[in-house]
CSV table of C-alpha atoms and ligand atoms in Angstrom, one decimal:
chain,number,residue,atom,x,y,z
A,1,UNK,CA,10.2,-8.6,-19.0
A,2,UNK,CA,7.6,-10.6,-21.7
A,3,UNK,CA,4.9,-11.5,-19.9
A,4,UNK,CA,3.3,-15.1,-22.4
A,5,UNK,CA,-0.2,-15.5,-22.0
A,6,UNK,CA,1.1,-17.9,-18.9
A,7,UNK,CA,1.8,-14.8,-17.4
A,8,UNK,CA,-1.0,-12.5,-18.3
A,9,UNK,CA,-3.4,-16.3,-16.7
A,10,UNK,CA,-1.9,-16.5,-13.8
A,11,UNK,CA,-2.1,-12.8,-13.2
A,12,UNK,CA,-6.2,-13.2,-13.2
A,13,UNK,CA,-6.5,-16.4,-12.0
A,14,UNK,CA,-4.1,-14.2,-8.8
A,15,UNK,CA,-6.9,-10.8,-9.7
A,16,UNK,CA,-9.6,-13.5,-9.2
A,17,UNK,CA,-8.6,-15.2,-6.3
A,18,UNK,CA,-8.5,-11.9,-4.4
A,19,UNK,CA,-11.0,-9.6,-6.1
A,20,UNK,CA,-13.4,-13.3,-4.7
A,21,UNK,CA,-11.9,-14.3,-1.2
A,22,UNK,CA,-10.4,-12.1,-0.3
A,23,UNK,CA,-11.4,-7.6,-0.7
A,24,UNK,CA,-15.2,-9.1,0.3
A,25,UNK,CA,-13.9,-9.6,4.1
A,26,UNK,CA,-10.8,-7.0,4.7
A,27,UNK,CA,-12.7,-4.6,6.5
A,28,UNK,CA,-13.6,-6.9,8.4
A,29,UNK,CA,-9.8,-9.1,9.0
A,30,UNK,CA,-8.5,-5.5,9.0
A,31,UNK,CA,-11.4,-5.5,11.9
A,32,UNK,CA,-10.8,-7.7,13.8
A,33,UNK,CA,-7.5,-7.3,13.3
A,34,UNK,CA,-7.1,-11.8,11.8
A,35,UNK,CA,-7.9,-13.9,9.1
A,36,UNK,CA,-8.4,-17.6,8.8
A,37,UNK,CA,-5.4,-17.8,7.0
A,38,UNK,CA,-5.3,-21.6,7.1
A,39,UNK,CA,-8.8,-21.2,5.6
A,40,UNK,CA,-7.3,-18.9,2.5
A,41,UNK,CA,-3.9,-20.8,2.2
A,42,UNK,CA,-6.1,-24.1,1.8
A,43,UNK,CA,-8.0,-22.0,-1.3
A,44,UNK,CA,-4.8,-20.7,-2.8
A,45,UNK,CA,-2.6,-24.1,-1.6
A,46,UNK,CA,-5.6,-25.9,-4.0
A,47,UNK,CA,-5.0,-23.2,-6.5
A,48,UNK,CA,-1.1,-23.7,-7.0
A,49,UNK,CA,-0.7,-20.2,-5.9
A,50,UNK,CA,2.0,-21.6,-3.1
A,51,UNK,CA,4.5,-22.9,-4.9
A,52,UNK,CA,4.7,-21.0,-8.2
A,53,UNK,CA,8.6,-21.6,-7.9
A,54,UNK,CA,8.5,-24.1,-5.6
A,55,UNK,CA,10.6,-27.4,-7.5
A,56,UNK,CA,6.5,-30.1,-8.7
A,57,UNK,CA,8.4,-33.0,-6.7
A,58,UNK,CA,7.8,-31.1,-3.6
A,59,UNK,CA,4.2,-30.3,-5.7
A,60,UNK,CA,5.2,-26.6,-7.0
A,61,UNK,CA,4.9,-25.3,-10.0
A,62,UNK,CA,8.5,-24.9,-10.7
A,63,UNK,CA,8.5,-22.1,-12.5
A,64,UNK,CA,11.0,-18.8,-13.0
A,65,UNK,CA,11.1,-16.2,-10.7
A,66,UNK,CA,8.9,-14.1,-13.2
A,67,UNK,CA,5.8,-15.4,-12.5
A,68,UNK,CA,6.3,-15.1,-8.9
A,69,UNK,CA,6.9,-11.4,-9.7
A,70,UNK,CA,3.3,-11.3,-11.2
A,71,UNK,CA,1.9,-12.7,-8.2
A,72,UNK,CA,3.1,-10.7,-5.9
A,73,UNK,CA,2.2,-7.7,-8.1
A,74,UNK,CA,-1.4,-8.5,-8.6
A,75,UNK,CA,-2.2,-9.6,-4.1
A,76,UNK,CA,-0.9,-5.9,-4.5
A,77,UNK,CA,-4.8,-5.7,-5.5
A,78,UNK,CA,-5.8,-6.0,-1.9
A,79,UNK,CA,-7.9,-3.9,-0.1
A,80,UNK,CA,-5.0,-4.9,3.3
A,81,UNK,CA,-1.5,-5.0,3.6
A,82,UNK,CA,-1.8,-8.1,5.9
A,83,UNK,CA,-3.7,-11.0,3.7
A,84,UNK,CA,-0.7,-10.0,0.9
A,85,UNK,CA,1.8,-10.4,3.1
A,86,UNK,CA,1.0,-13.2,5.7
A,87,UNK,CA,0.9,-14.6,2.0
A,88,UNK,CA,4.2,-13.6,0.8
A,89,UNK,CA,6.1,-14.6,3.7
A,90,UNK,CA,4.5,-17.8,3.1
A,91,UNK,CA,5.7,-18.2,-0.9
A,92,UNK,CA,9.4,-15.9,-0.5
A,93,UNK,CA,10.5,-15.3,3.1
A,94,UNK,CA,10.1,-18.4,5.3
A,95,UNK,CA,9.9,-21.2,2.4
A,96,UNK,CA,12.8,-19.7,0.0
A,97,UNK,CA,16.1,-21.4,2.3
A,98,UNK,CA,13.6,-24.7,2.6
A,99,UNK,CA,13.7,-25.0,-0.9
A,100,UNK,CA,16.8,-24.0,-1.7
A,101,UNK,CA,19.0,-25.9,0.4
A,102,UNK,CA,17.0,-28.8,2.3
A,103,UNK,CA,17.0,-32.0,2.1
A,104,UNK,CA,14.7,-33.9,1.0
A,105,UNK,CA,12.8,-34.8,4.8
A,106,UNK,CA,12.9,-30.9,5.1
A,107,UNK,CA,11.2,-30.3,1.7
A,108,UNK,CA,8.7,-33.9,2.5
A,109,UNK,CA,8.2,-32.3,6.0
A,110,UNK,CA,7.4,-28.5,6.0
A,111,UNK,CA,8.1,-27.6,2.1
A,112,UNK,CA,5.2,-29.7,0.6
A,113,UNK,CA,2.3,-28.7,3.0
A,114,UNK,CA,3.6,-25.5,2.4
A,115,UNK,CA,3.3,-25.3,-0.2
A,116,UNK,CA,-0.3,-26.8,-0.5
A,117,UNK,CA,-1.7,-25.1,2.0
A,118,UNK,CA,-1.9,-27.3,4.8
A,119,UNK,CA,0.7,-25.9,7.2
A,120,UNK,CA,1.6,-22.5,7.6
A,121,UNK,CA,5.6,-20.1,8.0
A,122,UNK,CA,6.9,-17.9,9.4
A,123,UNK,CA,10.1,-16.5,9.7
A,124,UNK,CA,12.2,-15.9,12.6
A,125,UNK,CA,15.5,-13.8,12.3
A,126,UNK,CA,14.7,-9.8,14.5
A,127,UNK,CA,15.1,-10.1,18.5
A,128,UNK,CA,13.3,-6.9,20.9
A,129,UNK,CA,17.6,-6.1,20.9
A,130,UNK,CA,18.6,-7.0,17.0
A,131,UNK,CA,16.4,-5.8,13.7
A,132,UNK,CA,18.6,-3.8,12.3
A,133,UNK,CA,21.7,-6.2,12.9
A,134,UNK,CA,21.2,-9.4,11.9
A,135,UNK,CA,24.4,-10.4,12.7
A,136,UNK,CA,23.9,-9.2,15.9
A,137,UNK,CA,20.8,-11.8,17.3
A,138,UNK,CA,20.9,-14.0,20.1
A,139,UNK,CA,19.1,-16.7,20.4
A,140,UNK,CA,21.4,-20.1,20.7
A,141,UNK,CA,20.6,-23.1,19.2
A,142,UNK,CA,23.1,-25.4,21.3
A,143,UNK,CA,23.8,-29.4,20.4
A,144,UNK,CA,22.7,-32.6,22.8
A,145,UNK,CA,22.9,-35.1,21.0
A,146,UNK,CA,21.2,-35.5,18.2
A,147,UNK,CA,19.1,-32.7,18.2
A,148,UNK,CA,19.1,-28.9,19.5
A,149,UNK,CA,18.0,-27.3,22.4
A,150,UNK,CA,17.0,-23.6,21.1
A,151,UNK,CA,16.5,-20.7,23.8
A,152,UNK,CA,16.7,-16.8,22.8
A,153,UNK,CA,13.1,-14.7,21.6
A,154,UNK,CA,12.1,-13.7,17.9
A,155,UNK,CA,10.1,-10.2,17.9
A,156,UNK,CA,8.1,-9.3,15.6
A,157,UNK,CA,6.5,-12.1,13.7
A,158,UNK,CA,4.5,-12.5,11.5
A,159,UNK,CA,2.2,-14.9,11.1
A,160,UNK,CA,3.6,-16.7,14.0
A,161,UNK,CA,0.2,-17.0,16.1
A,162,UNK,CA,-0.8,-19.6,14.1
A,163,UNK,CA,2.0,-21.2,12.3
A,164,UNK,CA,3.4,-24.4,12.3
A,165,UNK,CA,6.7,-24.1,12.3
A,166,UNK,CA,9.0,-21.5,12.5
A,167,UNK,CA,12.3,-20.6,9.7
A,168,UNK,CA,14.2,-19.9,12.8
A,169,UNK,CA,17.9,-18.1,12.5
A,170,UNK,CA,19.4,-19.1,16.0
A,171,UNK,CA,23.2,-19.2,16.4
A,172,UNK,CA,24.5,-22.9,16.6
A,173,UNK,CA,28.6,-21.7,18.0
A,174,UNK,CA,30.8,-18.7,19.4
A,175,UNK,CA,32.1,-17.9,16.3
A,176,UNK,CA,32.3,-15.2,14.4
A,177,UNK,CA,28.5,-14.0,13.4
A,178,UNK,CA,28.8,-13.9,10.3
A,179,UNK,CA,29.5,-17.3,10.9
A,180,UNK,CA,28.1,-18.6,14.5
A,181,UNK,CA,24.5,-18.8,12.7
A,182,UNK,CA,22.2,-21.5,11.0
A,183,UNK,CA,19.0,-21.5,9.7
A,184,UNK,CA,16.5,-24.6,11.8
A,185,UNK,CA,12.7,-25.9,10.7
A,186,UNK,CA,11.6,-25.8,14.9
A,187,UNK,CA,7.7,-27.2,14.8
A,188,UNK,CA,5.6,-25.1,16.1
A,189,UNK,CA,4.1,-27.1,18.7
A,190,UNK,CA,6.9,-28.7,19.9
A,191,UNK,CA,7.3,-28.6,24.0
A,192,UNK,CA,8.2,-24.8,25.6
A,193,UNK,CA,7.5,-22.2,22.8
A,194,UNK,CA,5.6,-19.7,23.9
A,195,UNK,CA,3.7,-16.4,22.6
A,196,UNK,CA,3.1,-12.4,24.0
A,197,UNK,CA,0.2,-11.6,23.3
A,198,UNK,CA,-1.3,-9.8,19.2
A,199,UNK,CA,1.2,-7.2,18.9
A,200,UNK,CA,-0.6,-3.5,18.8
A,201,UNK,CA,0.1,-2.2,15.1
A,202,UNK,CA,-0.3,1.1,12.9
A,203,UNK,CA,-0.9,-0.9,9.6
A,204,UNK,CA,-1.3,-4.7,8.8
A,205,UNK,CA,-4.1,-4.7,10.9
A,206,UNK,CA,-5.9,-8.2,9.5
A,207,UNK,CA,-1.9,-10.1,9.5
A,208,UNK,CA,-1.5,-11.4,13.0
A,209,UNK,CA,2.3,-10.7,14.7
A,210,UNK,CA,3.8,-11.4,18.2
A,211,UNK,CA,6.4,-12.2,20.6
A,212,UNK,CA,7.8,-15.7,20.2
A,213,UNK,CA,9.9,-17.7,23.4
A,214,UNK,CA,12.3,-20.4,23.2
A,215,UNK,CA,12.9,-22.4,26.8
A,216,UNK,CA,15.5,-24.9,25.9
A,217,UNK,CA,13.0,-26.5,22.5
A,218,UNK,CA,14.0,-29.9,21.4
A,219,UNK,CA,14.6,-29.7,18.0
A,220,UNK,CA,16.2,-33.1,16.1
A,221,UNK,CA,19.6,-31.4,14.4
A,222,UNK,CA,18.8,-32.7,10.9
A,223,UNK,CA,16.0,-30.5,11.3
A,224,UNK,CA,18.7,-27.5,10.3
A,225,UNK,CA,18.6,-26.7,6.3
A,226,UNK,CA,22.2,-26.9,5.4
A,227,UNK,CA,26.1,-27.6,6.8
A,228,UNK,CA,26.0,-25.8,10.0
A,229,UNK,CA,27.6,-22.0,10.5
A,230,UNK,CA,25.7,-21.0,6.8
A,231,UNK,CA,22.1,-19.7,8.1
A,232,UNK,CA,23.2,-16.0,8.0
A,233,UNK,CA,24.9,-16.5,4.5
A,234,UNK,CA,21.5,-18.4,3.7
A,235,UNK,CA,19.2,-15.4,5.1
A,236,UNK,CA,20.9,-12.8,3.4
A,237,UNK,CA,19.9,-14.9,0.0
A,238,UNK,CA,16.2,-15.6,1.6
A,239,UNK,CA,16.0,-12.0,2.4
A,240,UNK,CA,16.5,-10.9,-1.5
A,241,UNK,CA,13.7,-12.9,-2.5
A,242,UNK,CA,11.9,-10.8,0.8
A,243,UNK,CA,12.9,-7.8,-0.6
A,244,UNK,CA,12.1,-8.5,-4.5
A,245,UNK,CA,8.5,-10.1,-3.2
A,246,UNK,CA,8.2,-6.5,-1.3
A,247,UNK,CA,9.2,-4.1,-3.5
A,248,UNK,CA,6.9,-5.5,-6.4
A,249,UNK,CA,3.6,-5.6,-3.9
A,250,UNK,CA,3.6,-2.0,-3.1
A,251,UNK,CA,3.8,-1.6,-7.3
A,252,UNK,CA,-0.6,-2.1,-7.5
A,253,UNK,CA,-1.2,-1.0,-4.1
A,254,UNK,CA,0.0,1.8,-4.9
A,255,UNK,CA,-1.6,2.6,-8.3
A,256,UNK,CA,-5.2,1.1,-6.0
A,257,UNK,CA,-4.2,4.6,-4.7
A,258,UNK,CA,-3.5,7.0,-7.1
A,259,UNK,CA,-7.0,5.3,-9.1
A,260,UNK,CA,-9.3,6.0,-6.3
A,261,UNK,CA,-7.9,9.9,-5.4
A,262,UNK,CA,-8.2,10.3,-8.2
A,263,UNK,CA,-11.9,8.7,-9.2
A,264,UNK,CA,-13.0,11.0,-5.2
A,265,UNK,CA,-11.2,14.2,-6.9
A,266,UNK,CA,-13.8,13.9,-9.4
A,267,UNK,CA,-16.9,13.7,-7.6
A,268,UNK,CA,-15.4,16.2,-4.2
A,269,UNK,CA,-16.6,20.1,-5.4
A,270,UNK,CA,-14.7,22.9,-3.4
A,271,UNK,CA,-14.7,26.2,-4.6
A,272,UNK,CA,-17.7,25.5,-7.3
A,273,UNK,CA,-14.7,22.7,-8.7
A,274,UNK,CA,-13.9,19.3,-9.3
A,275,UNK,CA,-10.9,18.6,-7.2
A,276,UNK,CA,-9.3,16.2,-10.1
A,277,UNK,CA,-9.2,19.8,-11.9
A,278,UNK,CA,-6.7,21.7,-9.6
A,279,UNK,CA,-3.7,21.9,-11.9
A,280,UNK,CA,-1.3,20.8,-8.6
A,281,UNK,CA,-3.6,18.3,-8.0
A,282,UNK,CA,-3.8,16.7,-10.4
A,283,UNK,CA,-0.5,16.9,-11.9
A,284,UNK,CA,1.1,15.4,-8.6
A,285,UNK,CA,-1.1,12.3,-9.6
A,286,UNK,CA,0.8,12.5,-12.7
A,287,UNK,CA,3.7,12.5,-10.9
A,288,UNK,CA,3.5,10.2,-8.4
A,289,UNK,CA,1.8,7.0,-11.6
A,290,UNK,CA,5.4,8.6,-13.1
A,291,UNK,CA,7.4,7.5,-10.7
A,292,UNK,CA,5.2,4.0,-9.8
A,293,UNK,CA,5.3,3.3,-13.0
A,294,UNK,CA,9.9,4.0,-13.1
A,295,UNK,CA,10.1,1.4,-9.5
A,296,UNK,CA,8.2,-0.9,-11.4
A,297,UNK,CA,10.4,-0.5,-14.8
A,298,UNK,CA,12.8,-0.8,-12.0
A,299,UNK,CA,11.4,-4.5,-10.0
A,300,UNK,CA,10.7,-6.0,-13.0
A,301,UNK,CA,15.1,-5.2,-14.1
A,302,UNK,CA,15.9,-7.1,-10.4
A,303,UNK,CA,13.8,-9.5,-11.4
A,304,UNK,CA,15.4,-10.4,-15.0
A,305,UNK,CA,18.8,-10.7,-13.0
A,306,UNK,CA,17.9,-12.6,-10.5
A,307,UNK,CA,16.1,-15.8,-13.5
A,308,UNK,CA,18.9,-15.2,-15.2
A,309,UNK,CA,20.9,-16.2,-11.3
A,310,UNK,CA,22.5,-13.3,-11.1
A,311,UNK,CA,23.4,-12.0,-8.0
A,312,UNK,CA,20.9,-8.8,-7.3
A,313,UNK,CA,21.8,-7.6,-4.0
A,314,UNK,CA,22.5,-4.1,-5.1
A,315,UNK,CA,19.5,-4.3,-7.7
A,316,UNK,CA,17.2,-6.0,-5.1
A,317,UNK,CA,17.8,-3.5,-2.5
A,318,UNK,CA,17.5,-0.4,-4.5
A,319,UNK,CA,14.1,-1.8,-5.3
A,320,UNK,CA,12.6,-2.1,-1.5
A,321,UNK,CA,14.4,1.7,-0.9
A,322,UNK,CA,12.2,3.2,-3.6
A,323,UNK,CA,9.2,0.9,-3.1
A,324,UNK,CA,9.4,1.9,0.9
A,325,UNK,CA,10.0,5.7,0.0
A,326,UNK,CA,7.7,5.5,-2.8
A,327,UNK,CA,5.3,4.7,-0.2
A,328,UNK,CA,5.2,6.8,1.9
A,329,UNK,CA,4.8,10.2,-0.5
A,330,UNK,CA,1.6,8.5,-3.1
A,331,UNK,CA,-0.5,7.4,-0.1
A,332,UNK,CA,0.8,11.1,2.0
A,333,UNK,CA,0.0,12.9,-0.7
A,334,UNK,CA,-2.9,11.1,-1.7
A,335,UNK,CA,-4.7,11.5,1.5
A,336,UNK,CA,-3.7,15.2,1.7
A,337,UNK,CA,-6.3,15.2,-1.6
A,338,UNK,CA,-9.1,13.3,0.5
A,339,UNK,CA,-9.1,16.1,3.3
A,340,UNK,CA,-10.8,15.0,6.3
A,341,UNK,CA,-12.1,12.2,4.9
A,342,UNK,CA,-8.3,10.8,4.8
A,343,UNK,CA,-8.0,11.1,8.0
A,344,UNK,CA,-10.4,8.7,8.8
A,345,UNK,CA,-9.6,5.4,9.7
A,346,UNK,CA,-11.9,3.5,7.4
A,347,UNK,CA,-10.7,4.7,4.6
A,348,UNK,CA,-9.1,3.1,2.2
A,349,UNK,CA,-5.7,5.6,0.9
A,350,UNK,CA,-6.1,6.2,5.6
A,351,UNK,CA,-5.4,1.8,6.1
A,352,UNK,CA,-2.9,1.8,3.0
A,353,UNK,CA,-1.1,5.3,4.7
A,354,UNK,CA,-0.5,2.7,7.1
A,355,UNK,CA,-0.1,-0.5,6.2
A,356,UNK,CA,2.3,0.3,3.5
A,357,UNK,CA,4.4,2.2,6.6
A,358,UNK,CA,5.9,-0.5,7.2
A,359,UNK,CA,7.8,-1.2,3.9
A,360,UNK,CA,10.6,1.2,4.9
A,361,UNK,CA,11.0,-0.2,8.3
A,362,UNK,CA,10.0,-4.7,7.9
A,363,UNK,CA,12.9,-6.3,5.8
A,364,UNK,CA,15.4,-4.6,6.5
A,365,UNK,CA,15.1,-0.5,6.5
A,366,UNK,CA,16.1,2.3,4.7
A,367,UNK,CA,18.7,2.8,6.0
A,368,UNK,CA,20.2,-0.9,5.9
A,369,UNK,CA,19.2,-0.9,2.2
A,370,UNK,CA,21.2,2.4,1.7
A,371,UNK,CA,23.8,0.7,3.6
A,372,UNK,CA,24.4,-2.3,1.1
A,373,UNK,CA,23.8,0.0,-2.3
A,374,UNK,CA,26.3,2.3,-0.7
A,375,UNK,CA,28.8,-1.1,0.0
A,376,UNK,CA,28.0,-2.0,-4.0
A,377,UNK,CA,29.2,1.3,-4.6
A,378,UNK,CA,32.5,0.9,-2.8
A,379,UNK,CA,31.8,4.1,-1.0
A,380,UNK,CA,30.8,3.1,2.5
A,381,UNK,CA,33.6,3.6,4.9
A,382,UNK,CA,35.9,0.4,6.8
A,383,UNK,CA,36.6,0.3,10.2
A,384,UNK,CA,39.1,3.0,11.3
A,385,UNK,CA,42.0,0.8,12.6
A,386,UNK,CA,45.0,2.6,14.7
B,1,LIG,C1,4.4,-5.9,11.2
B,1,LIG,C2,6.1,-6.7,11.3
B,1,LIG,C3,6.2,-7.3,10.3
B,1,LIG,C4,7.4,-8.0,11.1
B,1,LIG,N1,7.9,-9.7,10.6
B,1,LIG,C5,8.7,-10.2,10.9
B,1,LIG,C6,9.2,-11.6,10.6
B,1,LIG,O1,8.0,-11.8,10.1
B,1,LIG,N2,9.8,-11.7,10.7
B,1,LIG,C7,11.6,-11.2,11.2
B,1,LIG,O2,12.1,-11.9,11.7
B,1,LIG,N3,11.1,-10.2,11.2
B,1,LIG,C8,9.6,-8.8,11.0
B,1,LIG,N4,9.6,-8.1,11.6
B,1,LIG,C9,10.7,-6.8,12.3
B,1,LIG,C10,11.7,-5.8,11.1
B,1,LIG,O3,12.2,-6.9,10.4
B,1,LIG,C11,12.5,-5.1,12.2
B,1,LIG,O4,11.1,-4.8,13.0
B,1,LIG,C12,13.6,-4.3,11.0
B,1,LIG,O5,14.3,-5.0,10.3
B,1,LIG,C13,13.9,-3.3,12.0
B,1,LIG,O6,14.5,-3.5,13.0
B,1,LIG,P1,14.8,-3.0,14.2
B,1,LIG,O7,12.9,-2.4,14.6
B,1,LIG,O8,15.5,-4.0,15.7
B,1,LIG,O9,15.1,-1.6,13.6
B,1,LIG,P2,16.7,-0.4,14.5
B,1,LIG,O10,17.3,-2.0,14.1
B,1,LIG,O11,16.3,-0.4,15.8
B,1,LIG,O12,16.8,0.5,14.6
B,1,LIG,C14,15.9,2.1,14.2
B,1,LIG,C15,15.8,2.8,13.7
B,1,LIG,O13,17.0,2.8,13.2
B,1,LIG,C16,16.7,3.1,11.6
B,1,LIG,N5,18.2,2.8,12.0
B,1,LIG,C17,19.0,1.4,12.1
B,1,LIG,N6,20.5,0.9,11.8
B,1,LIG,C18,21.0,2.1,11.0
B,1,LIG,C19,22.1,2.5,10.5
B,1,LIG,N7,23.1,0.9,10.9
B,1,LIG,N8,22.2,3.9,9.7
B,1,LIG,C20,21.0,5.2,10.5
B,1,LIG,N9,20.2,3.9,10.7
B,1,LIG,C21,20.0,2.9,10.7
B,1,LIG,C22,16.2,2.4,11.0
B,1,LIG,O14,15.7,3.8,10.3
B,1,LIG,C23,15.6,1.6,11.7
B,1,LIG,O15,13.7,1.6,11.4
B,1,LIG,C24,8.5,-7.0,11.6
B,1,LIG,C25,8.6,-5.8,11.8
B,1,LIG,C26,6.6,-5.9,12.2
B,1,LIG,C27,6.8,-3.5,12.7
């Protein structure tokens, strides 16, 4: 990956934004379980940071995915995972399908305001009984005149309590599970939508997460993205960007953990020696930094191929898997060297330990990534038939 002066300028813009607008407030927002999402998104929109890769016609910068990667990586310098997660949902999870397959009306009504920071979006795929098994979801959108009438619910939806629209995956026919789904953009102020109380999460505390209920929610059929029955395919494509974003976003967060731990271990003395002088510790931290560089190389490689228009399902799944696994390893090892201080709720490494845990679960759990990789390696057994 060859970064230009333009990449570096964008990197600096994102980093300055994180340092000025996010980091001074992280503790307060984590405690509150929310942050002023419309305010922050408007500021990001004013800087163009919500539409880096989106078409210029709708207010985006029209740049390639390498710029998105730089922004995702730099957002990892935030001192909490929740705010970057909320931003990633907007840029790489709920808008790629609208941008790629949506009608001009959808793009003008939802994409342009999302890029400008005037609307907050969310993505509704998971359900109480269908997270990993996306094909098994039950929410329906039935045709009625020119409308769809939506019934069902979506679980663990990030940004949903304050969102202006949801990019919703729903069953629009009784066809086979991979052919009966459509992505539909639903304004969140539509009658019939209600929410659970905020879900009480282990980490990502500053992001808001809730269950959404749809009770005879009526939207025009023209709010469907692309052709009916192609939603599963579009969502699988959208997942590639979500997974690349997730991997890129973790890199600097893990480096921050390692660097904070080095700082602490230089100061903290046991048996008359700084902790860092123990070979077991400085070797371990060197090993972890090496692994982070390997994750960076894998993520960059996947991004390069994605920019070339190649199918990156295999590499994006590997990057997401590695990010989840390594995230757990780095934060767990670092927390150990902080001893009792590491076990305290407010400790930066303890926060990262809780936040990063999501990476192995959300957007396709580690085992789902392994299943995809096996499928592409030709080692996944097919269903046995007599
Ligand atoms: C904080 C948070 C934010 C989220 N935000 C969103 C969002 O904005 N939008 C959205 O749609 N979803 C969101 N999710 C949902 C998330 O994507 C799902 O939780 C995830 O896909 C896993 O689904 P599940 O929880 O139903 O786990 P299950 O499908 O019940 O699986 C449980 C565990 O079993 C294992 N497993 C599952 N299948 C297999 C298998 N075939 N082989 C071996 N092991 C397996 C995995 O370890 C998995 O973690 C969010 C979740 C959280 C916690």
